[in-house]
XYZ file of C-alpha atoms in Angstrom:
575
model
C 0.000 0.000 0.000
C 1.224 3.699 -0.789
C 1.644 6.120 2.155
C 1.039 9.982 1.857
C 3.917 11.726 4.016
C 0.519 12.365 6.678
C -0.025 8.703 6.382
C 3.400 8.042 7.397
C 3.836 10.607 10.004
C 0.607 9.552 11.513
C 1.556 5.817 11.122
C 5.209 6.503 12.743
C 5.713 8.848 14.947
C 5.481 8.446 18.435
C 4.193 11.301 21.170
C 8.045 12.918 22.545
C 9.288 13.044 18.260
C 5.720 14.470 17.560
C 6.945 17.629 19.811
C 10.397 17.682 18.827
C 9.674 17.708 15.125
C 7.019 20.912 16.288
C 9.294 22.646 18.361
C 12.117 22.600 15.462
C 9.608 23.944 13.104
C 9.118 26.934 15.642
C 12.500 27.871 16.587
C 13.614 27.463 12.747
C 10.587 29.555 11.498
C 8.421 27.462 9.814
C 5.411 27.712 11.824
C 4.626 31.010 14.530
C 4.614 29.679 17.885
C 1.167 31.108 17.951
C -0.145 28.535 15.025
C 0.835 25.548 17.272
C -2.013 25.051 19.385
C -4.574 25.865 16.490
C -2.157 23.313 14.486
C -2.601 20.904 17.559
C -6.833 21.555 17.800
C -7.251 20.831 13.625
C -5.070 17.900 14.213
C -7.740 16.568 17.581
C -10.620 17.041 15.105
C -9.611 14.824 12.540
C -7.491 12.449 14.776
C -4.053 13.200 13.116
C -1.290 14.314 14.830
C 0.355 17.728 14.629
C 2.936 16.897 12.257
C 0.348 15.182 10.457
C -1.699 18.176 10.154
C 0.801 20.694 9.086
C 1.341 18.386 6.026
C -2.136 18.052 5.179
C -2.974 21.724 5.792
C 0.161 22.900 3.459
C 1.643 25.167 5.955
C 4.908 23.389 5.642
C 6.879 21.626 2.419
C 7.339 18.468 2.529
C 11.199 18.764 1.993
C 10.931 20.402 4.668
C 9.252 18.084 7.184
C 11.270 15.467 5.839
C 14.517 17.471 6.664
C 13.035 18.365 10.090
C 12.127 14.486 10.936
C 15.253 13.034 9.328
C 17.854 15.553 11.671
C 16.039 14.887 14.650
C 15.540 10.674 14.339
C 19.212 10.646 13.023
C 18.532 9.589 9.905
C 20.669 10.360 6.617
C 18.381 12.935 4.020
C 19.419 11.829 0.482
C 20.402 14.278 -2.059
C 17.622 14.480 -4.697
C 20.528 14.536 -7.161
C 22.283 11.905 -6.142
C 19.340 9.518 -7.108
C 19.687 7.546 -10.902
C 18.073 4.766 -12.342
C 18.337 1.238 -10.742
C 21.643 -0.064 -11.958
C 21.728 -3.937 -13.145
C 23.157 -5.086 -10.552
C 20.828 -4.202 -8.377
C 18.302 -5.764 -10.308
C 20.158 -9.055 -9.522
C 20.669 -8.435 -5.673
C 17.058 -7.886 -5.679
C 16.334 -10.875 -7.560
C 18.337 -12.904 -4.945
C 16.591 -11.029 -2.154
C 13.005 -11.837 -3.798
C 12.175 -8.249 -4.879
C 11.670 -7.126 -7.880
C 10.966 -4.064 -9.221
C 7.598 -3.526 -9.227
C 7.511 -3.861 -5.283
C 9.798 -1.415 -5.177
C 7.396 0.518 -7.302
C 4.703 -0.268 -5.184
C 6.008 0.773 -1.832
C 8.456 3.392 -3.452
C 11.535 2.144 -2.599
C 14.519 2.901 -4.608
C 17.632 0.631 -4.173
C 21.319 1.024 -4.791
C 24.133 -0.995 -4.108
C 26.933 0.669 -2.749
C 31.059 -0.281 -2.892
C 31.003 -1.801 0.196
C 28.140 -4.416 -1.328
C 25.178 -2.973 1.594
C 21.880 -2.447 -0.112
C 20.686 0.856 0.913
C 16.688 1.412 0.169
C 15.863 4.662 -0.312
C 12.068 4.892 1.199
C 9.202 7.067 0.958
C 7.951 6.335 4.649
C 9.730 5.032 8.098
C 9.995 1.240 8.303
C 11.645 -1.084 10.521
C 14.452 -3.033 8.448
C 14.305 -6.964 7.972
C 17.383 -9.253 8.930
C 18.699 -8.672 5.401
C 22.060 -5.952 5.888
C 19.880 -3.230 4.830
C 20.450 0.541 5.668
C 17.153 2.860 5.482
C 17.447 6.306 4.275
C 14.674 8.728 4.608
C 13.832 10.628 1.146
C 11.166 12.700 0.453
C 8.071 10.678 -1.252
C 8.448 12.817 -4.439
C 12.073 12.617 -4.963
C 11.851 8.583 -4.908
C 8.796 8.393 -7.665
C 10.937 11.075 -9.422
C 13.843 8.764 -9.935
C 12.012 5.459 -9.381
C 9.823 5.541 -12.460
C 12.281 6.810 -15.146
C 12.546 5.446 -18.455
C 15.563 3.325 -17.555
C 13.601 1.378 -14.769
C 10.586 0.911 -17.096
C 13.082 -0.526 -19.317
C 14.215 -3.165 -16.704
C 10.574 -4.079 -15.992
C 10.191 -6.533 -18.844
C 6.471 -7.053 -19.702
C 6.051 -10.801 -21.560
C 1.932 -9.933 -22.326
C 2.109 -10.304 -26.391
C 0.793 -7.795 -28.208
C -2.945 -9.229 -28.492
C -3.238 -9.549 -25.468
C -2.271 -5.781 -24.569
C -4.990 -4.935 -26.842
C -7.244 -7.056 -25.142
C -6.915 -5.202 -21.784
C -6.890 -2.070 -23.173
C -10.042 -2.547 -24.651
C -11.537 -5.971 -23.954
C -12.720 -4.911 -20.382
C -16.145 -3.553 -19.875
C -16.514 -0.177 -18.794
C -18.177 -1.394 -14.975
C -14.658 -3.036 -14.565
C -12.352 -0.247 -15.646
C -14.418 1.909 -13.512
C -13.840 0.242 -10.674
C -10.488 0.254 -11.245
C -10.319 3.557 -11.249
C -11.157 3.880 -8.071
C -8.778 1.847 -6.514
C -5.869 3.406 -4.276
C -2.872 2.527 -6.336
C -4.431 4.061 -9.764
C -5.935 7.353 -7.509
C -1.975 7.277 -5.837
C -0.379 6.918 -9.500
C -2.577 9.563 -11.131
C -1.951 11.686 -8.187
C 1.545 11.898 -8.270
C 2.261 12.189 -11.981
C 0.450 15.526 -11.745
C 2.136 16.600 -8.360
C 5.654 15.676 -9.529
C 4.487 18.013 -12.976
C 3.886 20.762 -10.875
C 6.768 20.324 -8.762
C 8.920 20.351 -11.939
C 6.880 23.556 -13.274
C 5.481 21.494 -16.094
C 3.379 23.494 -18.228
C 1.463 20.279 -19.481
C 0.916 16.157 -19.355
C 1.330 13.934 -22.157
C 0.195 10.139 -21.498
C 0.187 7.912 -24.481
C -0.600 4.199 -24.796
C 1.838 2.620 -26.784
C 2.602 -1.615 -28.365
C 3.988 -2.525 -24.518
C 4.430 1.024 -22.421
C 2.589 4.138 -21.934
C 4.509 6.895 -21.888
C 4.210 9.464 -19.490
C 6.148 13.141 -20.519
C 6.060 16.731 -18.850
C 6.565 19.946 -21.201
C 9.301 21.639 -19.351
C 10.178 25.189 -20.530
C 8.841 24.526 -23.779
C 10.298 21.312 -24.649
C 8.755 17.803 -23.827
C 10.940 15.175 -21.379
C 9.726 11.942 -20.705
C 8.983 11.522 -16.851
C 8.372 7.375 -16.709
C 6.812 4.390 -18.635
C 4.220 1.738 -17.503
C 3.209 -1.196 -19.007
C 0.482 -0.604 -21.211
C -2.589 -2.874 -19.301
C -2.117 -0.132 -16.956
C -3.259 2.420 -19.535
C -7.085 1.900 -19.381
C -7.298 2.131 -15.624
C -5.173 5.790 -15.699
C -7.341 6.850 -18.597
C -10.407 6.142 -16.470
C -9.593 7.922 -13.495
C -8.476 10.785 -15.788
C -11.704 10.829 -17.487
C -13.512 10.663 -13.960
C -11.594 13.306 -12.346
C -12.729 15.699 -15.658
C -16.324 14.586 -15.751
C -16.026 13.074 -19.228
C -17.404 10.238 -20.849
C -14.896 6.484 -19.733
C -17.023 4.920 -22.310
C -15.848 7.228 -25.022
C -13.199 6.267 -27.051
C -13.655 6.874 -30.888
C -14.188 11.015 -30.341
C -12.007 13.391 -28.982
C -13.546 15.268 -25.820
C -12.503 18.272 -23.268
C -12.798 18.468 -19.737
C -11.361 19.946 -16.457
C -10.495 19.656 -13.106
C -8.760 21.125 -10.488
C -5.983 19.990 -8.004
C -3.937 21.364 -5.081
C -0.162 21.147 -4.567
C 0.990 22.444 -1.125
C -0.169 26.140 -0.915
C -1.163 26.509 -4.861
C -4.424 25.356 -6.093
C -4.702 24.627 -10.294
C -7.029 23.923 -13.046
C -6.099 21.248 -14.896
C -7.639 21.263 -18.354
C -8.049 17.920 -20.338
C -8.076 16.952 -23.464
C -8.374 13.048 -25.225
C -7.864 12.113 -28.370
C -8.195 8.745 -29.843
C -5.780 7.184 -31.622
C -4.466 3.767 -33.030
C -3.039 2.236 -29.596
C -5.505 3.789 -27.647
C -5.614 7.579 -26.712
C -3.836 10.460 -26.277
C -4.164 12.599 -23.320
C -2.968 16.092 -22.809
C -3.181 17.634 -19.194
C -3.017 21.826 -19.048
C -1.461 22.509 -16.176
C -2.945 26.529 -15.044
C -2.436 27.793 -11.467
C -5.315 29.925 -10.622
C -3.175 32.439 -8.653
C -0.241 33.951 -10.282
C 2.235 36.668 -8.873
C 1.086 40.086 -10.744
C 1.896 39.659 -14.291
C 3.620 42.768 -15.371
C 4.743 43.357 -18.882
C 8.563 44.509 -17.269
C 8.685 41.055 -16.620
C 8.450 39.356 -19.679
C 11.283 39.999 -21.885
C 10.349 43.452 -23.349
C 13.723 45.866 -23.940
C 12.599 48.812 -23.222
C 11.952 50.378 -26.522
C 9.386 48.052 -27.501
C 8.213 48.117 -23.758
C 7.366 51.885 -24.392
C 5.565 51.240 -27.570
C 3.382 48.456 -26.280
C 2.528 50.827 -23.604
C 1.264 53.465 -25.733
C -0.500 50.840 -27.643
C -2.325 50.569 -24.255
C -3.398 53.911 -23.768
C -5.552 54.573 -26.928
C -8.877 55.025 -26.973
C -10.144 52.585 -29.604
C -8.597 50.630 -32.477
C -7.516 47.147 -32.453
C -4.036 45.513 -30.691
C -3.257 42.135 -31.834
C -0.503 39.277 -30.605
C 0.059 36.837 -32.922
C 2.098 33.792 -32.716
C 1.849 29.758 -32.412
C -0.041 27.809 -29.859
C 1.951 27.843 -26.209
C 4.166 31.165 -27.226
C 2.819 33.566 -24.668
C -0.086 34.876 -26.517
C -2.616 35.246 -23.694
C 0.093 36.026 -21.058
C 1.102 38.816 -23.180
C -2.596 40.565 -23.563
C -3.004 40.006 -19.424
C 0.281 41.618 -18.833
C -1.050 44.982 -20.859
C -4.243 44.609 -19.037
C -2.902 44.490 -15.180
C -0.794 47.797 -16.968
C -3.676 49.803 -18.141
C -6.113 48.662 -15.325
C -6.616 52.166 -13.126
C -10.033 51.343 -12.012
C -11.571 53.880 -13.817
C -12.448 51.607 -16.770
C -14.756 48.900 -18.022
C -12.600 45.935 -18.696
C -14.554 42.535 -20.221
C -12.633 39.700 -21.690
C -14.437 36.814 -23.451
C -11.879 33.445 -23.486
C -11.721 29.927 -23.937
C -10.837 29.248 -21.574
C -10.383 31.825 -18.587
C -6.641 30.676 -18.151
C -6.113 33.465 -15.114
C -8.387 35.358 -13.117
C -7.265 39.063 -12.936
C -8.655 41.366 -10.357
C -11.078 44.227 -11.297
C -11.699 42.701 -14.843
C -15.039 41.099 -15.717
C -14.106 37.812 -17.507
C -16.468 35.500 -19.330
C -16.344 32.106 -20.518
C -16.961 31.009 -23.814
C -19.236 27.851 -24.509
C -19.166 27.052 -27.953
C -21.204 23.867 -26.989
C -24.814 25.515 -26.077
C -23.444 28.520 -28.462
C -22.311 30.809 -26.305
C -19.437 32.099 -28.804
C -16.862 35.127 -29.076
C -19.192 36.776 -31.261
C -22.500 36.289 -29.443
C -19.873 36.955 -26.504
C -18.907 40.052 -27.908
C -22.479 41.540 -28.991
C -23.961 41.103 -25.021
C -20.418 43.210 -24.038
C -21.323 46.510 -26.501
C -24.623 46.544 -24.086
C -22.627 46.427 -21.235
C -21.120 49.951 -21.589
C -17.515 48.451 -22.068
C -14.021 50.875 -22.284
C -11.650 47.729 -23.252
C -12.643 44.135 -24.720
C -10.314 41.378 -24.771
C -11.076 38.661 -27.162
C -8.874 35.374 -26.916
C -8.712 34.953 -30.268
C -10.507 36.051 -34.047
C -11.338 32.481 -35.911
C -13.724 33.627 -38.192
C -14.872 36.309 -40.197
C -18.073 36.828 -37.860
C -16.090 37.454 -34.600
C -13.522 39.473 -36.670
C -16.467 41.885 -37.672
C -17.923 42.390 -34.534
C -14.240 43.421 -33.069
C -13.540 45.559 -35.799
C -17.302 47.587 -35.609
C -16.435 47.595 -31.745
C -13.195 49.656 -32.546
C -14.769 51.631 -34.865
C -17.296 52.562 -32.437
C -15.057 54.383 -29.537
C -13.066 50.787 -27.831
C -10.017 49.615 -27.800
C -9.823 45.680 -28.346
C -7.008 43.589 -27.966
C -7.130 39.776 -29.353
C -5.077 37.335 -30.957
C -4.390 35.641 -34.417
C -2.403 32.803 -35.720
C 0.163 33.708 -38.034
C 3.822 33.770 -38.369
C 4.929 37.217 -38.313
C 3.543 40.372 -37.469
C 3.077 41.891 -41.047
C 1.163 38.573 -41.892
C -2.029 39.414 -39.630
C -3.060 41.573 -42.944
C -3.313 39.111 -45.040
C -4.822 36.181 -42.717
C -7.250 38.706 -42.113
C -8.130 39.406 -45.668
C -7.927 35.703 -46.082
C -10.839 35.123 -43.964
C -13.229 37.534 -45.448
C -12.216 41.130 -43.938
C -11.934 43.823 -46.208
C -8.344 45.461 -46.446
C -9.860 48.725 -45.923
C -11.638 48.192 -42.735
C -8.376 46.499 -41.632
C -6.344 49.672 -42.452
C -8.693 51.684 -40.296
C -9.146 49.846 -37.099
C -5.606 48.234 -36.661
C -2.970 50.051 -34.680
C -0.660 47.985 -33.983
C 0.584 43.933 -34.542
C 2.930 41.850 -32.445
C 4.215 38.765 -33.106
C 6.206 36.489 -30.318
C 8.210 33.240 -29.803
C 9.175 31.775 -26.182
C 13.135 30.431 -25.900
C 14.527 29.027 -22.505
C 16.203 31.283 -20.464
C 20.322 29.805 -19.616
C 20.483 28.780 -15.746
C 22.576 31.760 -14.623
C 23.995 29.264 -11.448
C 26.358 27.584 -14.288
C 25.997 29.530 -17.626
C 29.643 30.748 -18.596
C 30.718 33.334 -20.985
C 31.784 32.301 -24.352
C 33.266 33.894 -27.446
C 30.892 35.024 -30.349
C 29.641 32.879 -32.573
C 30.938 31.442 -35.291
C 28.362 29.572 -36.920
C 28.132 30.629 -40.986
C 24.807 31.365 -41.376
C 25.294 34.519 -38.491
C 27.080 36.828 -41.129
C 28.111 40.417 -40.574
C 24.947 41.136 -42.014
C 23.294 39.480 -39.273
C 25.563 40.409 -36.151
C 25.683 43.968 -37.571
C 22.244 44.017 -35.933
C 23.774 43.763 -32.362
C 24.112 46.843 -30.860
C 24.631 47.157 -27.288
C 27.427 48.244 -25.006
C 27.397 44.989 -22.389
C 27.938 42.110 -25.003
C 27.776 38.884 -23.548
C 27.913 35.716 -25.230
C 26.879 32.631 -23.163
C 26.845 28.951 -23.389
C 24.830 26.044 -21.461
C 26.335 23.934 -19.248
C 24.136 22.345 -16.801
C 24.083 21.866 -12.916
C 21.816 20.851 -10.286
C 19.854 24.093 -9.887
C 18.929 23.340 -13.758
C 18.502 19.246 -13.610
C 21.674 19.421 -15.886
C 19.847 21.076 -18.604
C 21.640 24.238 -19.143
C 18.216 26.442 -18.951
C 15.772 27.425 -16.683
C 12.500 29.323 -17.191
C 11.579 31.106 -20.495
C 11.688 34.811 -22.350
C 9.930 36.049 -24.496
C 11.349 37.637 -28.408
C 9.208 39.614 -30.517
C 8.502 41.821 -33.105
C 6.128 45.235 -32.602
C 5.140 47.332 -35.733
C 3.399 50.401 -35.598
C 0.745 50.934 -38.063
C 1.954 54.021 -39.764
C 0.475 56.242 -41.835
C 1.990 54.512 -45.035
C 1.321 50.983 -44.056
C -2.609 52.004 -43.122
C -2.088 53.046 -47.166
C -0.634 49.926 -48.333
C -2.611 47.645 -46.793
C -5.720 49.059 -47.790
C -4.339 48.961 -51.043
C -4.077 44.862 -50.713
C -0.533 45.297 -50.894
C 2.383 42.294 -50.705
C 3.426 41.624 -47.402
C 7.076 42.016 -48.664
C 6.059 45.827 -49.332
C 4.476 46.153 -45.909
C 7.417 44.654 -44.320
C 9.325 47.262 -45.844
C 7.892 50.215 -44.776
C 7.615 48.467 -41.222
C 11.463 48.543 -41.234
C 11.584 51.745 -42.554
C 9.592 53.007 -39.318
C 12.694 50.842 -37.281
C 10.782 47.341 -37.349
C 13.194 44.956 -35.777
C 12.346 41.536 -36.571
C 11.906 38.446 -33.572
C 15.708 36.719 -34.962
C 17.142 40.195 -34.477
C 15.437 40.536 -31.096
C 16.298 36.859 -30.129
C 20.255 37.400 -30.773
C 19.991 40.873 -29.085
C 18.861 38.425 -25.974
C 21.709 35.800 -26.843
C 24.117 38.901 -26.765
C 23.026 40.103 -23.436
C 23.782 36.538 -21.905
C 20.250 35.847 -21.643
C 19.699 33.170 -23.827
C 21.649 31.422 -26.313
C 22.167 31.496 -30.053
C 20.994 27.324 -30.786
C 17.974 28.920 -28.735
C 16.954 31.402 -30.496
C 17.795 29.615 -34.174
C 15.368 26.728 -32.792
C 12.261 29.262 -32.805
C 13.299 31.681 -35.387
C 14.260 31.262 -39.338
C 17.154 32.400 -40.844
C 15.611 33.098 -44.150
C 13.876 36.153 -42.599
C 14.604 39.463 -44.857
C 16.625 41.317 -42.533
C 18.728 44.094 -44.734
């Protein structure tokens, strides 16, 4: 059976290491001596103890605790570093020892030999050893399923079912059976901590796909998908289930895609997690969206801006009416872009409404509504109920069609400013998407005042980042680094450390592109003209393009030249 830390604590601790562990939490700060008998009266009602209680009630980490408990019982605190994949070895100690891996799975224990041939099990929860020469080591419960299910252990777990017979479990049980399954503590435990360790590793989203003999499990992590740990595929239906239960959708459901929510809390921070399933060959593919509903204050400052298109954006912001729009691909920053300008402009003396789908954040002071394209609640019905409602600014999370892009354009024409967002490549491309889907050029020309476009690259870990000379690669020609001006250059390279999991980067920043609708371009575009010619006379106004703003960020030591060539092309006109 899997133990919660509170499980354990409750389970293990006796009465005088119950007030130790407290009284260290005081005197080192954690708690205020004022909490403890509050802490200590929760903790009666529910028959836990105190230690017990501060867990469940999120006041305290659970690195924490574990540090706490493990310095006063005398036990070692492994390094979460120092963790790997169960070496081969091991395997065959534990073969000799009757244990095998999926009991260590089960009970999350992670083994490794050391030199001096003593098994050491690294365990989730305090229990007496055996007769075997076995030293215990406490270890936080996240840090073992962390490095217990990685792809190398799944890889050790050899699964004999034959191929038929994996299909026949995923989809040879009957729905009442998978159901039930689903509600059984090690699939609810599982399920649990594959989102918990996401958010601990500030995963932006889930993938789980069924595959011939594994599911794989994978977090997005700044942008770029790692895979987190593989299960044998019979397990697949069971973790779909409870998926599907948590997000009120349909477990019978496999042929059609379907969308669904739910939200989860990870110490202090609550989230939504949005769902979405789509079928495929092997099974299904799920995608978890992983959106905490409190953020600190977004504010523009903080998202990559140099301060001359910082300004601009800002006085984008303060008109009166006319239309803003971000543009860009699917997960570049889109949304957290328009919220940033609207915790900037927000005085309180304004009518703010937003229509999304979804409501990704909730922002203070703004009226945000939901759209529901299933009983037909869309942007543009959305957007006709907000001209009645006396409105100063209207956000729109995105124009898809030529009906919603109307409505926003006769709501700029008539005294509001609208901000929204459109897929395209580049800034000077909204004009023609837009034409594309039935606008005319000249209401375009009239109600547009400015387009952005923006791509997210990964940020280098400054605890290990180290200067480097400039680069050399052929395709950055003077032409190119004749772009760079500023007085602090920088080059850096990745190199990878502990603060960064040994990846070199840590966090994101944005790059983009701002152009001004100008007098010239209003003419040109209402003229139909090339996008070539519009990008031109952008430039001419001191357009500087998102490659040229990426390597301005590699320059400053703030990202790195493979990063920004990953997101950005080099074929982009940039004499």
């Amino acid at each position: 059976m899997l133990l919660s830390i509170s499980e354990f604590i409750e389970a293990s601790l006796n009465g005088s290491i119950e007030a130790s562990v407290m009284t260290a939490l005081t005197e080192q700060g954690h708690i205020e001596a004022a909490q403890v008998q509050q802490i200590k009266d929760s903790a009666a009602e529910v028959s836990l103890n105190s230690i017990a209680a501060v867990s469940r009630m999120g006041i305290v980490g659970d690195d924490t605790l574990y540090e706490v408990i493990s310095s006063i019982i005398g036990w070692s605190l492994v390094d979460k570093v120092s963790l790997c994949p169960i070496a081969s070895d091991v395997i065959q100690t534990l073969d000799k020892l009757n244990l095998n891996a999926d009991w260590c799975i089960n009970h999350h224990i992670f083994p490794v030999l050391s030199k001096e041939n003593t098994l050491k099990l690294y365990v989730g929860y305090l229990k007496q050893p055996s007769d075997l020469n076995v030293v215990l080591v406490s270890a936080s419960e996240y840090d073992i399923q962390l490095h217990l299910l990685t792809p190398a252990m799944a890889v050790t777990v050899e699964d004999d079912i034959s191929r038929e017979r994996a299909v026949s479990e995923l989809f040879g049980k009957s729905n009442t059976d998978i159901a039930a399954l689903a509600e059984e503590a090690p699939v609810i435990n599982l399920v649990n901590s594959i989102v918990e360790r996401a958010i601990f590793a500030e995963a932006s989203d889930i993938h789980i796909e069924a595959g011939e003999k594994n599911m794989v499990v994978r977090f997005r992590i700044d942008g770029k998908l790692t895979e987190f740990m593989q299960q044998p595929s019979s397990r697949f239906p069971a973790i779909a289930s409870r998926i599907k239960l948590l997000s009120q959708l349909d477990i019978a459901e496999r042929r059609l895609p379907q969308d669904g929510r739910f939200s989860t809390r990870a110490g202090k921070k609550e989230f939504d997690v949005r769902v979405s399933t789509a079928p495929d060959v092997r099974g299904e593919s799920i995608v978890m969206r992983l959106l905490p509903k409190q953020r600190d204050e977004l504010k523009l400052a903080s998202l990559g801006f140099e301060d001359d298109h910082l300004a601009l954006i800002k006085e984008w912001g303060s008109l009166s009416n006319g239309i803003i729009l971000v543009t860009g691909p699917t997960g570049s920053g889109k949304s957290t872009t328009l919220y940033g300008l609207l915790a900037d402009i927000k005085t309180g003396e304004e009518k703010i409404l937003t229509v999304e789908d979804p409501v990704e954040y909730q922002l203070d002071g703004i009226v945000q509504v939901q759209a529901r394209s299933d009983i037909g609640y869309t942007f543009a019905k959305a957007l006709r109920t907000f001209l009645r409602q006396d409105p100063d600014i209207i956000m729109v999370g995105e124009i898809r069609d030529k009906e919603t892009a109307d409505i926003s354009i006769q709501s700029s024409l008539t005294g509001h400013l609208v901000l929204s967002t459109l897929h395209t490549n580049d800034a000077c491309s909204v004009f023609p998407r837009l034409a594309d889907i039935g606008v005319e050029p000249y209401l375009t020309a009239a109600t547009i005042q400015g387009v952005q476009a923006q791509r997210l690259v990964r940020k280098l870990c400054q605890e290990c980042a180290v200067e480097t000379t400039a680069p050399s690669y052929i395709e950055l020609d003077e032409r190119v680094l004749a772009k760079i001006d500023t007085d602090n250059v920088k080059w850096k390279k990745a190199v990878g450390c502990k603060s960064c999991h040994g990846k070199g980067y840590r966090g994101r920043v944005g790059i983009y592109e701002l152009v001004p609708v100008t007098n010239e371009i209003r003419q040109a575009v209402a003229d139909n003209a090339e996008v070539t010619k519009v990008r031109k006379l952008a430039r001419n106004a001191g357009f500087r393009s998102l490659l040229e703003d990426g390597l301005l960020k590699a320059a400053k030591g703030v990202t790195t030249v493979e990063e920004v060539l990953r997101v950005c092309s080099l074929d982009e006109d940039i004499s």
